XYZ file of C-alpha atoms in Angstrom:
744
model
C 0.000 0.000 0.000
C 2.782 2.369 0.896
C 4.611 1.540 -2.330
C 1.458 2.123 -4.404
C 0.930 5.479 -2.772
C 4.513 6.440 -3.562
C 4.059 5.619 -7.235
C 0.833 7.604 -7.343
C 2.519 10.673 -5.892
C 5.402 10.311 -8.353
C 2.992 10.101 -11.283
C 1.141 13.210 -10.158
C 4.388 15.133 -9.912
C 5.373 14.097 -13.392
C 1.994 15.192 -14.756
C 2.312 18.535 -13.064
C 5.769 19.064 -14.546
C 4.855 17.801 -18.020
C 3.062 20.991 -19.046
C 5.902 23.410 -18.320
C 8.459 21.054 -19.731
C 6.475 20.671 -22.966
C 6.062 24.421 -23.243
C 9.742 24.891 -22.619
C 10.547 22.360 -25.314
C 8.288 24.181 -27.743
C 9.937 27.473 -26.941
C 13.285 25.919 -27.507
C 12.348 24.661 -30.996
C 14.707 26.234 -33.552
C 13.227 29.221 -35.396
C 14.024 29.749 -39.074
C 17.008 32.003 -39.728
C 16.289 35.607 -40.680
C 17.427 36.185 -44.302
C 18.773 39.440 -45.736
C 19.250 39.863 -49.496
C 21.956 42.099 -51.001
C 21.795 42.964 -54.721
C 24.864 44.622 -56.217
C 25.150 47.114 -59.050
C 26.257 46.339 -62.575
C 23.996 48.009 -65.150
C 22.417 45.487 -67.503
C 24.358 42.745 -65.728
C 22.127 43.441 -62.721
C 19.143 41.929 -64.535
C 20.674 38.592 -63.463
C 19.209 39.368 -60.020
C 15.796 38.420 -61.406
C 17.020 34.867 -62.062
C 18.322 34.629 -58.479
C 14.927 35.750 -57.151
C 13.231 33.068 -59.266
C 15.371 30.372 -57.690
C 14.777 31.716 -54.163
C 11.048 31.568 -54.812
C 11.242 28.008 -56.151
C 13.226 26.890 -53.095
C 10.786 28.724 -50.798
C 13.490 30.819 -49.169
C 11.828 33.624 -47.179
C 13.461 37.030 -47.710
C 13.068 39.302 -44.706
C 14.791 42.404 -46.088
C 16.590 43.610 -49.186
C 19.112 46.321 -50.041
C 20.498 47.187 -53.436
C 22.787 49.482 -55.349
C 22.249 50.864 -58.868
C 20.486 48.183 -60.937
C 20.363 46.082 -57.766
C 18.360 48.876 -56.127
C 15.869 48.813 -59.015
C 15.370 45.043 -58.948
C 15.271 45.076 -55.149
C 12.872 48.030 -55.066
C 10.430 46.415 -57.498
C 10.620 43.185 -55.491
C 9.931 45.126 -52.300
C 6.977 46.829 -54.028
C 5.371 43.453 -54.658
C 6.470 42.548 -58.189
C 7.008 38.797 -58.508
C 10.065 37.269 -60.221
C 7.801 36.094 -63.060
C 6.453 39.609 -63.557
C 9.983 41.009 -63.431
C 11.164 38.538 -66.069
C 8.467 39.711 -68.449
C 8.991 43.370 -67.557
C 12.748 43.570 -68.152
C 12.266 41.975 -71.569
C 9.496 44.297 -72.748
C 11.088 47.550 -71.557
C 12.406 49.719 -74.366
C 15.775 50.326 -72.702
C 17.168 52.748 -75.326
C 14.043 54.871 -74.836
C 14.410 54.613 -71.049
C 17.892 56.110 -71.344
C 16.789 59.120 -73.371
C 15.104 62.323 -72.288
C 11.662 63.561 -73.081
C 9.010 62.250 -75.415
C 9.448 60.679 -78.831
C 10.162 63.408 -81.357
C 6.650 63.054 -82.790
C 5.258 64.317 -79.446
C 7.504 67.387 -79.246
C 5.873 70.821 -79.698
C 5.974 71.879 -83.337
C 8.001 74.942 -82.386
C 10.710 72.686 -80.963
C 10.757 70.600 -84.150
C 11.098 73.777 -86.173
C 13.942 74.984 -83.954
C 15.781 71.707 -84.471
C 16.104 72.607 -88.135
C 17.680 75.940 -87.204
C 19.633 75.361 -84.006
C 21.689 72.588 -85.573
C 22.840 70.800 -82.443
C 20.907 68.582 -80.071
C 22.211 70.054 -76.836
C 23.469 73.425 -75.782
C 25.256 75.067 -72.898
C 23.415 77.243 -70.427
C 23.935 80.920 -69.653
C 22.894 81.610 -66.063
C 23.664 84.757 -64.097
C 26.181 85.684 -66.766
C 28.068 82.404 -66.327
C 28.395 79.463 -68.709
C 26.653 76.406 -67.250
C 27.529 72.960 -68.549
C 25.083 70.049 -68.148
C 25.687 67.790 -65.132
C 25.208 64.729 -67.326
C 24.352 63.680 -70.821
C 20.794 62.859 -69.728
C 18.352 64.274 -67.197
C 16.980 60.766 -66.573
C 13.401 61.889 -67.219
C 12.257 58.736 -68.990
C 14.007 56.426 -66.533
C 12.292 58.090 -63.583
C 8.850 57.926 -65.198
C 9.421 54.258 -66.013
C 10.327 53.512 -62.395
C 7.268 55.415 -61.184
C 5.007 53.395 -63.439
C 6.532 50.069 -62.379
C 6.369 50.899 -58.659
C 2.893 52.481 -58.761
C 1.389 50.068 -56.153
C 3.812 51.544 -53.610
C 3.427 55.156 -54.751
C 1.784 56.324 -51.494
C 4.261 54.584 -49.164
C 6.967 56.817 -47.730
C 8.495 54.458 -45.130
C 10.387 51.687 -46.942
C 9.922 49.419 -43.911
C 6.221 49.353 -44.815
C 6.818 47.848 -48.249
C 6.108 44.189 -48.911
C 9.765 43.590 -48.024
C 11.705 46.142 -45.940
C 14.040 47.873 -48.372
C 17.061 50.161 -48.633
C 18.648 51.843 -51.669
C 22.247 53.017 -51.622
C 23.484 56.168 -53.377
C 26.654 58.249 -53.072
C 26.967 61.810 -51.781
C 28.781 63.578 -54.606
C 30.188 66.209 -52.252
C 31.761 63.774 -49.769
C 31.967 60.434 -51.574
C 30.210 58.760 -48.633
C 27.409 56.226 -49.141
C 23.867 57.445 -48.469
C 21.271 54.897 -47.372
C 17.762 55.789 -48.579
C 15.068 54.367 -46.322
C 12.117 56.674 -46.909
C 10.569 59.051 -49.433
C 9.500 58.368 -53.007
C 10.499 54.807 -53.948
C 11.009 55.576 -57.650
C 13.173 58.592 -56.839
C 15.292 56.488 -54.460
C 15.902 53.892 -57.173
C 16.689 56.632 -59.679
C 19.171 58.259 -57.279
C 20.925 54.950 -56.683
C 21.401 54.570 -60.460
C 22.651 58.089 -61.236
C 25.541 56.925 -63.388
C 28.194 59.691 -63.181
C 28.403 61.862 -66.341
C 25.670 59.813 -68.039
C 22.741 60.782 -65.783
C 22.478 64.022 -63.844
C 22.715 63.673 -60.058
C 19.530 63.597 -57.984
C 19.076 66.245 -55.305
C 17.470 64.821 -52.151
C 17.430 66.365 -48.689
C 20.063 68.894 -49.665
C 22.468 66.255 -50.988
C 23.570 65.705 -54.567
C 23.386 61.948 -55.130
C 25.057 59.783 -57.743
C 25.345 56.033 -58.357
C 25.769 54.038 -55.168
C 28.291 51.763 -56.880
C 30.938 54.447 -56.425
C 30.904 53.987 -52.642
C 29.101 50.718 -51.799
C 28.363 48.450 -54.739
C 27.434 45.384 -52.643
C 25.833 46.869 -49.505
C 26.313 43.971 -47.111
C 26.879 46.423 -44.272
C 23.561 48.138 -44.952
C 21.543 44.932 -44.696
C 23.436 43.843 -41.610
C 22.783 47.146 -39.838
C 19.091 47.720 -40.567
C 17.873 44.126 -40.711
C 20.093 42.135 -38.311
C 19.805 38.965 -40.429
C 21.094 35.594 -39.414
C 22.086 34.821 -42.998
C 22.987 37.189 -45.837
C 22.578 36.229 -49.476
C 24.767 38.584 -51.549
C 24.714 38.710 -55.351
C 27.737 40.205 -57.121
C 27.140 41.225 -60.755
C 29.919 43.797 -61.036
C 31.977 44.021 -64.216
C 35.601 42.820 -63.990
C 38.557 45.077 -64.700
C 39.552 45.279 -68.361
C 43.010 44.018 -69.403
C 45.681 46.529 -70.388
C 45.309 45.624 -74.078
C 41.761 47.045 -74.087
C 42.647 50.346 -72.395
C 43.306 52.216 -75.611
C 40.920 55.168 -75.505
C 39.796 57.972 -73.213
C 36.402 56.311 -72.812
C 37.871 52.926 -71.856
C 40.305 54.493 -69.385
C 37.550 56.549 -67.742
C 35.404 53.434 -67.479
C 38.295 51.510 -65.947
C 38.779 54.142 -63.236
C 35.108 53.857 -62.267
C 35.326 50.060 -62.258
C 38.380 50.194 -59.974
C 36.362 52.100 -57.359
C 33.450 49.710 -57.692
C 35.524 46.532 -57.524
C 37.535 47.764 -54.556
C 34.571 48.612 -52.322
C 32.751 45.452 -53.440
C 35.681 43.271 -52.395
C 35.790 44.963 -49.001
C 32.110 44.142 -48.439
C 32.502 40.530 -49.600
C 35.301 40.021 -47.050
C 32.819 40.769 -44.266
C 30.572 37.817 -45.161
C 30.457 35.076 -42.522
C 30.530 31.284 -42.779
C 26.720 31.045 -42.877
C 26.382 33.756 -45.526
C 26.023 32.880 -49.211
C 27.744 34.696 -52.095
C 26.298 34.229 -55.599
C 28.410 35.386 -58.533
C 26.670 34.879 -61.896
C 29.009 33.977 -64.749
C 28.100 36.934 -66.983
C 31.293 36.731 -69.097
C 31.055 39.155 -72.012
C 27.664 40.561 -71.040
C 28.429 44.242 -70.613
C 26.743 46.721 -68.325
C 25.019 48.254 -71.396
C 23.742 44.993 -72.915
C 20.086 45.506 -71.985
C 19.024 43.729 -75.156
C 20.320 40.511 -73.573
C 17.919 40.685 -70.629
C 16.573 37.175 -71.184
C 20.114 35.783 -71.180
C 20.988 37.697 -68.000
C 17.961 36.241 -66.173
C 18.967 32.729 -67.259
C 22.552 33.226 -66.069
C 21.361 34.514 -62.690
C 19.071 31.527 -62.271
C 21.904 29.125 -63.123
C 24.210 30.812 -60.606
C 21.620 30.414 -57.842
C 21.051 26.824 -58.949
C 24.741 26.248 -58.373
C 24.190 27.268 -54.736
C 21.137 25.055 -54.307
C 22.719 23.020 -51.511
C 23.456 26.080 -49.381
C 20.166 27.795 -50.221
C 18.122 24.692 -49.453
C 19.126 24.943 -45.802
C 17.082 28.145 -45.718
C 14.040 26.554 -47.353
C 10.780 26.246 -45.423
C 7.681 24.146 -45.950
C 5.034 25.248 -48.481
C 2.667 26.155 -45.653
C 5.312 28.149 -43.821
C 6.310 29.962 -47.031
C 2.715 30.890 -47.800
C 2.305 32.085 -44.222
C 5.441 34.215 -44.662
C 4.067 35.790 -47.858
C 0.673 36.343 -46.252
C 2.331 38.126 -43.334
C 3.862 40.788 -45.551
C 2.198 44.233 -45.614
C -0.570 44.546 -48.175
C -0.268 47.105 -50.973
C -3.107 48.568 -53.054
C -4.037 46.318 -55.954
C -5.707 49.173 -57.853
C -3.084 50.506 -60.241
C -5.520 53.098 -61.581
C -6.671 55.064 -58.527
C -9.363 57.702 -58.957
C -7.766 61.150 -58.790
C -9.540 63.437 -56.343
C -7.441 66.557 -56.863
C -4.440 67.882 -58.797
C -1.625 70.003 -57.367
C 1.202 71.623 -59.325
C 4.633 72.286 -57.809
C 6.378 74.482 -60.329
C 9.761 76.214 -60.076
C 9.750 77.468 -63.682
C 8.364 80.660 -65.183
C 5.577 78.776 -66.931
C 2.179 79.170 -65.340
C 0.648 76.219 -63.527
C -2.239 76.438 -65.975
C 0.032 75.773 -68.965
C 1.357 72.627 -67.265
C -2.089 71.457 -66.172
C -3.520 71.936 -69.695
C -1.090 69.331 -71.003
C -1.861 66.761 -68.289
C -5.303 65.842 -69.629
C -6.197 64.465 -66.182
C -9.531 65.414 -64.648
C -10.501 64.961 -60.989
C -12.934 62.102 -60.602
C -11.355 59.999 -63.347
C -9.134 56.924 -62.874
C -5.425 57.427 -63.444
C -3.952 55.960 -66.630
C -0.226 55.580 -65.821
C 0.910 55.172 -69.431
C -1.066 58.188 -70.629
C 0.130 60.236 -67.661
C 3.759 59.385 -68.425
C 3.261 60.378 -72.060
C 1.726 63.723 -71.089
C 4.407 64.445 -68.486
C 7.015 63.792 -71.149
C 5.213 66.172 -73.497
C 5.426 68.838 -70.790
C 9.127 68.030 -70.362
C 9.586 68.571 -74.102
C 8.043 72.054 -73.904
C 11.003 73.734 -72.273
C 14.102 73.656 -70.160
C 13.060 71.312 -67.368
C 15.345 69.381 -65.075
C 12.521 66.924 -64.639
C 8.739 66.680 -64.690
C 7.486 63.986 -62.381
C 4.593 63.116 -60.085
C 3.645 61.558 -56.785
C 0.396 60.322 -55.242
C -0.764 61.571 -51.857
C -3.706 60.728 -49.632
C -5.537 63.680 -48.077
C -9.014 63.679 -46.515
C -9.764 60.307 -48.024
C -8.893 61.485 -51.558
C -6.002 60.488 -53.775
C -4.142 63.519 -55.062
C -1.866 63.806 -58.087
C 1.069 66.088 -57.314
C 3.018 67.130 -60.421
C 6.445 68.653 -59.857
C 8.198 70.639 -62.596
C 11.697 71.895 -61.810
C 13.874 74.328 -63.715
C 16.884 72.864 -65.506
C 20.231 73.248 -63.739
C 21.764 75.189 -66.616
C 18.910 77.693 -66.649
C 16.432 78.735 -69.315
C 18.926 80.483 -71.607
C 21.060 78.331 -73.911
C 23.747 78.535 -76.572
C 23.705 76.120 -79.515
C 26.326 75.662 -82.220
C 26.576 74.240 -85.730
C 29.164 73.717 -88.424
C 29.031 73.154 -92.157
C 32.033 72.483 -94.367
C 31.898 71.489 -98.031
C 34.346 71.341 -100.908
C 34.311 70.183 -104.524
C 36.956 68.779 -106.785
C 37.438 72.152 -108.457
C 38.808 73.669 -105.291
C 35.669 75.586 -104.334
C 34.663 75.398 -100.689
C 31.946 76.621 -98.380
C 32.259 77.098 -94.636
C 29.523 78.198 -92.232
C 29.640 78.452 -88.441
C 26.386 79.034 -86.586
C 25.540 80.153 -83.061
C 22.073 80.510 -81.571
C 21.238 82.146 -78.244
C 17.765 81.308 -76.987
C 15.991 82.846 -73.990
C 13.120 80.564 -72.968
C 10.196 80.890 -70.571
C 10.204 84.678 -70.716
C 6.641 84.785 -69.409
C 3.956 82.548 -67.957
C 2.745 81.365 -71.379
C 6.214 80.317 -72.536
C 7.466 83.236 -74.625
C 10.810 82.613 -76.330
C 13.360 84.992 -77.836
C 15.931 83.503 -80.202
C 18.973 85.193 -81.755
C 20.781 83.404 -84.554
C 24.149 84.232 -86.136
C 25.758 82.438 -89.060
C 29.146 83.445 -90.428
C 31.199 82.106 -93.299
C 30.360 81.816 -96.958
C 26.732 82.663 -96.207
C 25.993 85.216 -93.522
C 22.723 85.328 -91.622
C 21.517 87.359 -88.657
C 18.067 86.721 -87.259
C 16.089 87.551 -84.167
C 12.554 86.350 -83.523
C 10.116 86.290 -80.635
C 7.698 83.394 -80.322
C 4.695 84.022 -78.104
C 1.918 81.472 -77.395
C -1.434 83.195 -77.012
C -3.203 80.708 -74.738
C -2.428 78.271 -71.942
C -2.907 75.290 -74.260
C -0.327 76.871 -76.606
C -2.495 76.255 -79.643
C -2.323 79.788 -81.045
C 0.801 81.902 -81.437
C 2.349 85.048 -82.890
C 5.944 85.126 -84.128
C 7.476 88.504 -85.195
C 11.020 88.488 -86.590
C 13.867 90.492 -88.128
C 16.455 88.983 -90.453
C 19.471 89.903 -92.554
C 21.136 87.643 -95.122
C 24.177 87.871 -97.361
C 24.951 85.014 -99.697
C 26.339 84.097 -103.085
C 24.098 82.993 -105.907
C 25.615 81.454 -109.036
C 23.745 81.190 -112.305
C 24.637 78.552 -114.876
C 24.019 78.276 -118.574
C 22.767 75.242 -120.419
C 26.306 73.827 -120.536
C 26.487 73.879 -116.729
C 29.121 76.591 -116.827
C 29.172 79.735 -114.700
C 27.074 82.379 -116.400
C 26.967 84.965 -113.647
C 27.619 85.238 -109.943
C 25.700 87.536 -107.611
C 26.201 88.643 -104.042
C 22.716 88.995 -102.576
C 21.967 91.265 -99.620
C 18.485 91.334 -98.074
C 16.813 92.442 -94.865
C 13.290 91.565 -93.811
C 10.814 92.278 -91.086
C 7.788 90.088 -90.714
C 5.297 88.356 -88.520
C 3.662 84.943 -88.536
C 0.429 84.054 -86.763
C -1.140 80.659 -86.709
C -2.344 77.579 -84.938
C -0.424 74.520 -83.853
C -2.250 71.366 -84.928
C -1.625 69.398 -81.729
C 1.986 68.245 -82.030
C 2.059 67.017 -85.598
C 1.555 70.175 -87.643
C 0.946 73.885 -88.027
C -1.167 76.222 -90.160
C 0.000 79.822 -90.340
C -0.319 83.149 -92.134
C 2.730 85.367 -92.589
C 3.369 88.974 -93.646
C 6.765 90.164 -94.837
C 8.393 93.429 -95.854
C 12.002 94.146 -96.721
C 14.588 95.417 -99.126
C 17.946 94.480 -100.549
C 20.250 94.483 -103.534
C 21.868 92.098 -105.971
C 25.512 92.841 -106.785
C 26.866 91.235 -109.941
C 30.299 89.952 -108.982
C 31.318 88.594 -112.383
C 29.830 87.240 -115.611
C 27.039 88.468 -117.791
C 23.299 88.180 -117.546
C 22.066 86.125 -120.482
C 19.616 87.770 -122.782
C 16.994 85.078 -122.181
C 17.079 85.738 -118.473
C 15.177 88.999 -118.774
C 13.578 88.621 -115.344
C 16.860 88.665 -113.477
C 17.485 92.007 -111.841
C 20.681 93.689 -110.826
C 20.587 96.413 -108.191
C 18.159 97.147 -105.366
C 14.769 95.562 -104.789
C 11.922 95.638 -102.278
C 10.012 92.783 -100.635
C 6.366 92.799 -99.667
C 3.846 89.979 -99.512
C 2.027 87.345 -97.530
C 2.408 83.602 -97.175
C 0.195 80.677 -96.218
C 1.997 77.686 -94.776
C 0.859 74.183 -93.867
C 3.449 71.953 -92.273
C 3.452 68.487 -90.743
C 6.304 66.719 -88.985
C 6.048 63.372 -87.183
C 9.554 62.082 -87.956
C 11.057 60.093 -85.096
C 14.482 61.588 -85.798
C 15.337 64.682 -87.809
C 18.773 63.499 -88.886
C 18.285 59.774 -89.460
C 14.512 59.176 -89.510
C 13.047 55.683 -89.534
C 9.328 56.452 -89.142
C 6.799 59.259 -89.436
C 6.613 61.801 -92.232
C 7.468 65.397 -93.097
C 5.712 67.855 -95.385
C 6.009 71.618 -95.850
C 3.673 73.377 -98.285
C 4.079 77.149 -98.779
C 2.164 79.616 -100.940
C 3.711 83.078 -101.252
C 2.193 86.091 -102.955
C 4.409 89.116 -103.622
C 2.348 92.286 -104.080
C 3.360 95.779 -105.069
C 0.498 97.030 -102.893
C 2.476 95.655 -99.915
C 5.700 97.332 -101.053
C 7.197 94.707 -103.383
C 9.115 95.627 -106.509
C 6.958 93.315 -108.625
C 3.970 90.999 -108.442
C 4.471 87.250 -108.463
C 3.253 84.147 -106.640
C 4.972 80.829 -105.880
C 4.147 77.407 -104.505
C 6.662 75.072 -102.845
C 6.466 71.540 -101.483
C 9.082 69.551 -99.536
C 8.030 66.082 -98.364
C 9.694 62.885 -97.125
C 8.463 59.547 -95.746
C 10.832 56.889 -94.332
C 10.159 53.148 -94.537
C 12.115 50.823 -92.263
C 12.667 47.093 -92.011
C 15.186 45.851 -89.492
C 18.322 47.975 -89.707
C 17.504 49.256 -93.192
C 15.618 52.429 -94.034
C 14.509 53.830 -97.386
C 13.436 57.476 -97.552
C 11.669 58.764 -100.687
C 11.838 62.555 -100.829
C 10.434 65.104 -103.245
C 10.982 68.863 -103.613
C 8.803 70.861 -106.043
C 8.953 74.652 -106.360
C 7.826 77.109 -108.986
C 6.166 80.367 -109.855
C 2.416 80.504 -110.407
C 2.394 84.006 -111.839
C 4.733 86.882 -112.551
C 8.513 86.700 -112.642
C 11.005 86.170 -109.841
C 13.966 88.349 -109.143
C 17.368 86.778 -108.617
C 16.889 86.942 -104.841
C 13.770 84.770 -105.014
C 15.034 82.040 -107.334
C 14.699 78.466 -106.102
C 18.045 76.850 -105.343
C 19.431 73.342 -105.337
C 22.827 71.942 -104.516
C 24.581 70.443 -101.540
C 24.488 67.086 -99.822
C 21.192 65.278 -100.621
C 20.043 68.271 -102.669
C 21.729 67.265 -105.932
C 24.830 65.949 -104.212
C 28.025 66.861 -105.986
C 26.993 70.464 -106.406
C 27.684 73.120 -103.809
C 24.867 74.676 -101.812
C 22.839 76.946 -104.075
C 24.948 76.148 -107.110
C 21.961 75.873 -109.459
C 18.826 78.004 -109.365
C 15.818 78.949 -111.408
C 12.191 80.012 -111.371
C 11.275 76.341 -111.185
C 13.076 73.573 -109.328
C 12.422 69.900 -108.738
C 14.194 67.122 -106.894
C 13.319 63.485 -106.449
C 15.523 61.121 -104.487
C 15.769 57.830 -102.662
C 17.945 57.831 -99.544
C 19.110 54.490 -98.189
C 20.476 54.051 -94.656
C 21.827 51.021 -92.826
C 22.376 51.176 -89.077
C 25.802 49.835 -88.168
C 25.525 49.700 -84.373
C 23.197 47.762 -82.073
C 19.896 49.639 -82.135
C 18.696 47.981 -78.919
C 21.699 49.072 -76.855
C 21.480 51.923 -74.352
C 23.979 54.788 -74.187
C 25.105 54.277 -77.760
C 25.884 56.689 -80.588
C 23.886 55.561 -83.643
C 26.103 54.954 -86.676
C 24.854 54.762 -90.258
C 26.151 54.043 -93.722
C 24.125 54.892 -96.757
C 23.738 56.554 -100.078
C 21.294 58.344 -102.327
C 20.051 58.348 -105.892
C 18.895 61.791 -106.973
C 17.518 63.504 -110.030
C 16.403 67.076 -110.461
C 17.110 70.473 -111.898
C 16.264 74.159 -112.024
C 14.747 76.054 -114.945
C 13.663 79.572 -115.875
C 10.745 78.620 -118.105
C 8.297 75.756 -118.167
C 9.321 74.977 -121.730
C 12.844 74.289 -120.489
C 11.675 71.380 -118.314
C 12.403 68.230 -120.283
C 13.532 64.745 -119.427
C 16.944 65.443 -120.964
C 17.393 68.517 -118.744
C 17.196 66.494 -115.539
C 20.476 66.170 -113.670
C 21.331 62.780 -112.172
C 23.262 62.777 -108.898
C 24.119 60.523 -106.017
C 26.041 60.253 -102.774
C 27.670 57.884 -100.323
C 27.942 58.769 -96.654
C 28.827 57.743 -93.130
C 26.810 59.382 -90.375
C 26.692 59.482 -86.590
C 23.932 60.929 -84.418
C 26.239 62.366 -81.757
C 25.170 64.219 -78.580
C 26.483 67.408 -80.227
C 24.447 66.876 -83.371
C 24.572 64.847 -86.564
C 28.017 64.321 -88.054
C 28.390 63.374 -91.716
C 31.304 62.426 -93.921
C 30.021 62.202 -97.457
C 30.916 62.358 -101.094
C 28.596 63.451 -103.868
C 28.641 63.196 -107.648
C 26.514 65.104 -110.134
C 26.827 65.720 -113.847
C 30.187 67.401 -114.229
C 30.802 67.988 -110.519
C 31.978 66.094 -107.454
C 32.101 67.243 -103.828
C 33.262 66.070 -100.449
C 31.288 67.058 -97.385
C 32.150 67.177 -93.701
C 29.243 68.443 -91.684
C 28.165 68.902 -88.116
C 24.576 70.045 -88.201
C 21.204 69.532 -89.822
C 20.603 68.638 -93.426
C 17.131 69.589 -94.557
């Protein structure tokens, strides 16, 4: 009995202790390790991160936090904003990367005034004049399109300002340009943080945030292991290194390659320092990207595959971090929820504007009305159109929540170099006879002179042909549909007349000055209809030769101008210098009237039109020029001229002229470089077949009088403007051309 009682007491004690012991055992069960993900920078090589993320998802490896630099910050930021690896794979392949690394809208969406200026200002980019000082751009690109792309892709997280509240806690790393120290971005606008982290020095302008000028984080911390360790306290770090290796000495044979090597040295050095801090439990993944350069965005699919294979090679180590399907789903379900509506209804619009343009002008171009759902693609297009209107550093947006309404805040900032710019151009031509023509051009443009966007341009051309021009362009409404454009101009140029044997008959020096005004309406962005009035005077000095007796309309001495013009123009070309799509047409009727001060009555009609057709890297451009009098007789100063590259190549500019002129040609271009690459200078080889002529009378226009011509050329669409090296051949004449500037 005593023994039985003892056993009973012992059993009761064990039962009493069983609960606490079981609870203690449960508490002591090993928890899963906390995982931090580090994504390094490397340009297009960084797209390999997507493949790593795919493998982590397949292995059910929970990621508790992520930090990235440059392209790693973009992939990490999109992942933190809720984009799945599958969605990222599709996204990086559909993105038009060359367009992402350009500024502003496609040329077809530029204001017609800007397209017109491109034909005059000669160069693509200018230098600024601010407070009497020359201001150079901080980078080749403002990064406008890249920022808008990032905003569109991260739209679900647009209202989140604390990066710890994203689906995955996130940090982006940039570099303080003033100190060289890394800057960890943990709050603010997600798209802007990613853009700041990828501010490639010299290529993209720095981003100003919180009083700091930020450039690419790769300069200071390309693999931010320390950042993840500090803000996340992970048990295990997975670091992905996609940095480019140093180039061998044999490849360091240019200024560009040497500059790139210096940047790579900084990146490699700080990356190696971070890698050395990894512990025994940490995992380093280094995709074998071989010859895939940091600019090879066209090889996105390949980069994803390489990243996946690299993570596959670490399957054994990664598998130790894998959890059960139920636990992985629970992990995903525990992440903060983000809005699924990518088209929120806009309750109000607010403009933050540091330019001289009125808020109304900017808002007119938005085409967003309160109460309507937001269309991100259309918004991006309209913001780019606004960017193309003037000298903006950037035009971007953010979404805010106030009083239960979603607000669209549009921010337009003045360009760093200011609103006043200098542009330059150069033309040089020579023929086999020893004749040459040289013109240097400078344009000074003062933009945003008033709230509607008034612009004052002064143009000077010196050399064989002299031109001075000043004009003031003033929009008349906030939508910038209607305008008035007064101008003053002075020209001095040579005009050579040829006989039927294509020999010099006479040479004039023409002097003329004009004052005029043009009023009209812009037809959205594709065209313009305008009415012009002109008055002026001048003289024709006969330098040598004799005026032929059958050229009784040609006048020597002074003359007066006076008349009106009606112009219809359309321009949707994607590129002025080397177009591959769109069209161009310019139709002008001019009526010279003695009642308006002209020396004689006459009327003319002119047409210039071109339409490119492209397949692959090849483009064919049919072009036609038709000009002639409808009534009366033209003076020497009003004769239609041909000559020059692609205008009867082989002849010099203006070498042939008449009261009628015609040109038909086929221009062929082949693109030599990779059209899908970012940060590239397009290179072309091509040629032309041309036929045309100039005549004084309709009876002179015969098939036998047509002049055949042709050209061969190499061209480059450089940041300074189009550069051509060409040779032309026409009946009896040959010319070589070296040109920096526009053609036609």
